[in-house]
Amino acid sequence: MEELKRTIKEKGKIVGTEIIKVDSFLNHQVDVELMDKIGIEFANKFRDKNITKVITIESSGIAPATMTAFHLKVPLLILKKSTSRILNDNTLQTKVHSFTKNIDYELTVSKEYIKEDDRILFIDDFLANGAAALGAKQLIDMKKAELIGIGIVIEKSFQDGRKKLEDGGLDVYSLARISKIENGEICFKD
Ligand code: 5GP
């Protein structure tokens, strides 16, 4: 998606060797027109897959996931990040490692919001090592629903998330794929 790549190049800030901050248009302030175009792009890609629900993780995936759900005309489900294990009959949890914060959290969802016949599209802002997407898949698997596809706004292709997800048979669609960060410059895959 050319407009997205241009925006990342113009406004993305490189932190260390592997992290990109996109606070001015995605993670803190949100460019809603760009989000709308992102939502249309994901919706068009997965429109014929009979998606019944879009799932994301709080909080940075919410903006692109909202627009995707809006254009697919399905509900959006936001998985919560909890610092503690909640033991009750209504909740499902799985441990996920946060790449950016280098801590573990409990990815949490109320059982009632995932049904066995759901066909789910997972949307997130970044793909790094795939932990967030695989955590979401575990919760989806617990309810025997189906993860149909994964839509990523910014994939860091120099990390191994895509490989892990594809090795698990998952369909990954990324709008911008970063091949490397070199001499302070963000380089994209063709
Ligand atoms: P993964 O679980 O694939 O290792 O990492 C993806 C998650 O970590 C995303 O939900 C995203 O919020 C966060 N993340 C990973 N890499 C970056 C990055 O370079 N920049 C930002 N802003 N978030 C990232």
Short mmCIF file of C-alpha atoms and ligand atoms in Angstrom, two decimals:
data_model
loop_
_atom_site.label_atom_id
_atom_site.label_comp_id
_atom_site.label_asym_id
_atom_site.label_seq_id
_atom_site.Cartn_x
_atom_site.Cartn_y
_atom_site.Cartn_z
CA MET A 1 0.00 0.00 0.00
CA GLU A 2 1.98 2.97 -1.35
CA GLU A 3 0.41 5.71 0.79
CA LEU A 4 1.13 3.71 3.94
CA LYS A 5 4.76 3.11 2.91
CA ARG A 6 5.21 6.82 2.18
CA THR A 7 3.76 7.73 5.57
CA ILE A 8 6.02 5.23 7.38
CA LYS A 9 9.08 6.66 5.59
CA GLU A 10 8.10 10.26 6.34
CA LYS A 11 6.82 9.89 9.88
CA GLY A 12 8.18 6.61 11.32
CA LYS A 13 10.91 6.93 13.94
CA ILE A 14 13.51 4.21 14.39
CA VAL A 15 14.24 3.19 17.97
CA GLY A 16 17.39 1.07 18.40
CA THR A 17 17.83 -1.55 15.69
CA GLU A 18 14.42 -3.22 15.49
CA ILE A 19 11.61 -0.97 16.74
CA ILE A 20 9.71 1.60 14.71
CA LYS A 21 7.54 4.20 16.39
CA VAL A 22 4.53 5.37 14.44
CA ASP A 23 2.96 7.54 17.14
CA SER A 24 2.00 10.39 14.81
CA PHE A 25 -0.43 8.38 12.64
CA LEU A 26 -1.15 4.96 14.18
CA ASN A 27 -0.20 4.34 17.82
CA HIS A 28 -0.89 7.60 19.64
CA GLN A 29 -2.43 10.14 17.26
CA VAL A 30 -4.44 8.36 14.54
CA ASP A 31 -4.78 9.36 10.88
CA VAL A 32 -8.39 8.27 10.46
CA GLU A 33 -8.45 8.72 6.69
CA LEU A 34 -5.45 6.46 6.32
CA MET A 35 -7.10 3.99 8.74
CA ASP A 36 -10.20 4.01 6.57
CA LYS A 37 -8.14 3.12 3.48
CA ILE A 38 -6.38 0.38 5.47
CA GLY A 39 -9.77 -0.98 6.55
CA ILE A 40 -10.99 -1.01 2.93
CA GLU A 41 -7.82 -2.81 1.80
CA PHE A 42 -8.16 -5.57 4.42
CA ALA A 43 -11.93 -5.85 3.85
CA ASN A 44 -11.42 -6.24 0.07
CA LYS A 45 -8.73 -8.87 0.59
CA PHE A 46 -10.88 -11.04 2.91
CA ARG A 47 -14.37 -10.13 1.63
CA ASP A 48 -15.09 -13.51 0.03
CA LYS A 49 -13.97 -15.52 3.09
CA ASN A 50 -17.24 -15.22 5.02
CA ILE A 51 -15.57 -13.53 7.98
CA THR A 52 -17.95 -13.29 10.96
CA LYS A 53 -15.72 -11.34 13.35
CA VAL A 54 -12.59 -9.20 13.40
CA ILE A 55 -10.29 -9.68 16.40
CA THR A 56 -7.46 -7.47 17.61
CA ILE A 57 -5.46 -6.84 20.78
CA GLU A 58 -5.69 -3.68 22.86
CA SER A 59 -4.66 -1.04 22.21
CA SER A 60 -2.65 -0.35 19.11
CA GLY A 61 -4.53 -2.71 16.79
CA ILE A 62 -7.90 -1.11 17.55
CA ALA A 63 -7.83 1.69 14.96
CA PRO A 64 -7.10 -0.43 11.84
CA ALA A 65 -9.24 -3.31 13.15
CA THR A 66 -12.22 -1.02 13.72
CA MET A 67 -12.16 0.23 10.14
CA THR A 68 -11.75 -3.31 8.81
CA ALA A 69 -14.73 -4.57 10.82
CA PHE A 70 -16.73 -1.55 9.70
CA HIS A 71 -16.10 -2.29 6.02
CA LEU A 72 -16.79 -6.01 6.46
CA LYS A 73 -19.92 -5.15 8.47
CA VAL A 74 -19.02 -7.57 11.28
CA PRO A 75 -18.36 -7.05 15.02
CA LEU A 76 -14.92 -6.17 16.36
CA LEU A 77 -13.64 -8.12 19.37
CA ILE A 78 -10.78 -6.57 21.38
CA LEU A 79 -8.64 -9.04 23.33
CA LYS A 80 -7.43 -7.63 26.65
CA LYS A 81 -3.94 -7.67 28.10
CA SER A 82 -4.10 -8.66 31.76
CA THR A 83 -1.18 -8.68 34.16
CA SER A 84 -2.64 -11.48 36.29
CA ARG A 85 -4.29 -14.84 35.74
CA ILE A 86 -8.03 -14.65 36.23
CA LEU A 87 -9.49 -17.98 37.22
CA ASN A 88 -13.18 -18.17 36.43
CA ASP A 89 -15.56 -20.04 34.13
CA ASN A 90 -16.25 -17.13 31.82
CA THR A 91 -12.75 -16.22 30.74
CA LEU A 92 -10.08 -17.71 28.50
CA GLN A 93 -6.44 -16.74 28.85
CA THR A 94 -3.08 -17.51 27.30
CA LYS A 95 0.37 -16.15 28.07
CA VAL A 96 1.97 -13.89 25.43
CA HIS A 97 5.41 -12.31 25.36
CA SER A 98 5.42 -8.62 24.47
CA PHE A 99 8.24 -7.89 22.04
CA THR A 100 8.32 -4.15 22.68
CA LYS A 101 7.98 -4.23 26.48
CA ASN A 102 9.88 -7.50 27.02
CA ILE A 103 7.32 -8.75 29.55
CA ASP A 104 4.69 -11.51 29.56
CA TYR A 105 0.99 -10.75 29.80
CA GLU A 106 -2.19 -12.83 29.88
CA LEU A 107 -4.16 -12.37 26.68
CA THR A 108 -7.74 -12.48 27.88
CA VAL A 109 -11.21 -12.85 26.37
CA SER A 110 -14.71 -13.55 27.65
CA LYS A 111 -15.77 -16.97 26.38
CA GLU A 112 -19.14 -15.68 25.24
CA TYR A 113 -17.67 -13.52 22.45
CA ILE A 114 -16.07 -16.33 20.44
CA LYS A 115 -18.45 -18.96 19.05
CA GLU A 116 -17.60 -22.32 17.54
CA ASP A 117 -18.88 -21.26 14.11
CA ASP A 118 -16.93 -17.96 14.02
CA ARG A 119 -14.65 -17.34 11.03
CA ILE A 120 -12.15 -14.86 12.35
CA LEU A 121 -9.86 -12.26 10.82
CA PHE A 122 -7.06 -11.11 13.16
CA ILE A 123 -5.77 -7.56 12.59
CA ASP A 124 -2.74 -5.97 14.26
CA ASP A 125 -0.56 -2.91 13.78
CA PHE A 126 2.81 -4.71 13.71
CA LEU A 127 4.14 -8.22 13.12
CA ALA A 128 7.49 -8.94 14.77
CA ASN A 129 7.97 -12.48 16.13
CA GLY A 130 4.36 -13.55 15.84
CA ALA A 131 3.61 -13.99 19.56
CA ALA A 132 0.53 -11.76 19.57
CA ALA A 133 -1.05 -13.47 16.54
CA LEU A 134 -0.23 -16.96 17.87
CA GLY A 135 -1.72 -16.03 21.25
CA ALA A 136 -4.92 -14.90 19.54
CA LYS A 137 -4.98 -18.18 17.61
CA GLN A 138 -4.71 -20.16 20.83
CA LEU A 139 -7.78 -18.42 22.28
CA ILE A 140 -9.66 -18.98 18.99
CA ASP A 141 -8.63 -22.67 19.03
CA MET A 142 -9.89 -23.05 22.63
CA LYS A 143 -13.39 -22.21 21.37
CA LYS A 144 -12.92 -24.37 18.20
CA ALA A 145 -13.55 -21.34 16.02
CA GLU A 146 -11.48 -20.78 12.86
CA LEU A 147 -8.73 -18.22 12.25
CA ILE A 148 -9.20 -17.51 8.55
CA GLY A 149 -6.59 -14.82 8.04
CA ILE A 150 -4.17 -12.37 9.59
CA GLY A 151 -3.99 -8.75 8.42
CA ILE A 152 -0.93 -6.77 9.47
CA VAL A 153 -0.42 -3.06 8.89
CA ILE A 154 3.38 -3.09 9.23
CA GLU A 155 5.35 -6.33 8.95
CA LYS A 156 8.98 -6.35 9.98
CA SER A 157 10.09 -9.06 7.58
CA PHE A 158 13.56 -9.20 9.11
CA GLN A 159 11.97 -10.85 12.17
CA ASP A 160 10.52 -14.35 12.03
CA GLY A 161 6.80 -13.74 12.70
CA ARG A 162 5.63 -14.39 9.13
CA LYS A 163 7.59 -17.63 8.90
CA LYS A 164 6.14 -18.92 12.18
CA LEU A 165 2.58 -18.07 11.15
CA GLU A 166 2.95 -19.51 7.64
CA ASP A 167 4.58 -22.66 9.05
CA GLY A 168 1.36 -23.01 11.08
CA GLY A 169 -0.65 -22.86 7.85
CA LEU A 170 -1.92 -19.32 8.41
CA ASP A 171 -2.72 -16.79 5.67
CA VAL A 172 -0.79 -13.56 6.40
CA TYR A 173 -1.53 -10.37 4.46
CA SER A 174 0.66 -7.34 5.27
CA LEU A 175 0.18 -3.86 3.83
CA ALA A 176 3.80 -2.73 4.28
CA ARG A 177 6.71 -5.16 4.58
CA ILE A 178 9.96 -3.78 5.97
CA SER A 179 12.96 -5.76 4.75
CA LYS A 180 15.60 -3.94 6.82
CA ILE A 181 16.54 -0.84 8.74
CA GLU A 182 19.90 0.38 7.47
CA ASN A 183 21.83 3.59 8.22
CA GLY A 184 18.74 5.11 9.78
CA GLU A 185 16.59 4.28 6.76
CA ILE A 186 13.54 2.05 6.52
CA CYS A 187 13.69 -0.25 3.45
CA PHE A 188 10.64 -2.07 2.08
CA LYS A 189 10.27 -5.40 0.31
CA ASP A 190 8.97 -5.00 -3.24
P1 5GP B 1 4.93 -9.92 17.90
O1 5GP B 1 3.92 -10.42 18.86
O2 5GP B 1 4.64 -10.26 16.47
O3 5GP B 1 6.35 -10.26 18.30
O4 5GP B 1 4.89 -8.33 18.00
C1 5GP B 1 3.74 -7.66 17.59
C2 5GP B 1 3.18 -6.79 18.67
O5 5GP B 1 4.20 -6.04 19.31
C3 5GP B 1 2.22 -5.81 18.06
O6 5GP B 1 0.97 -6.00 18.70
C4 5GP B 1 2.80 -4.44 18.35
O7 5GP B 1 1.93 -3.71 19.18
C5 5GP B 1 4.11 -4.67 19.03
N1 5GP B 1 5.26 -4.32 18.17
C6 5GP B 1 6.19 -5.16 17.65
N2 5GP B 1 7.13 -4.50 16.98
C7 5GP B 1 6.81 -3.20 17.05
C8 5GP B 1 7.42 -2.00 16.54
O8 5GP B 1 8.47 -1.98 15.88
N3 5GP B 1 6.78 -0.83 16.81
C9 5GP B 1 5.63 -0.77 17.55
N4 5GP B 1 5.09 0.43 17.75
N5 5GP B 1 5.03 -1.88 18.05
C10 5GP B 1 5.61 -3.08 17.80
#
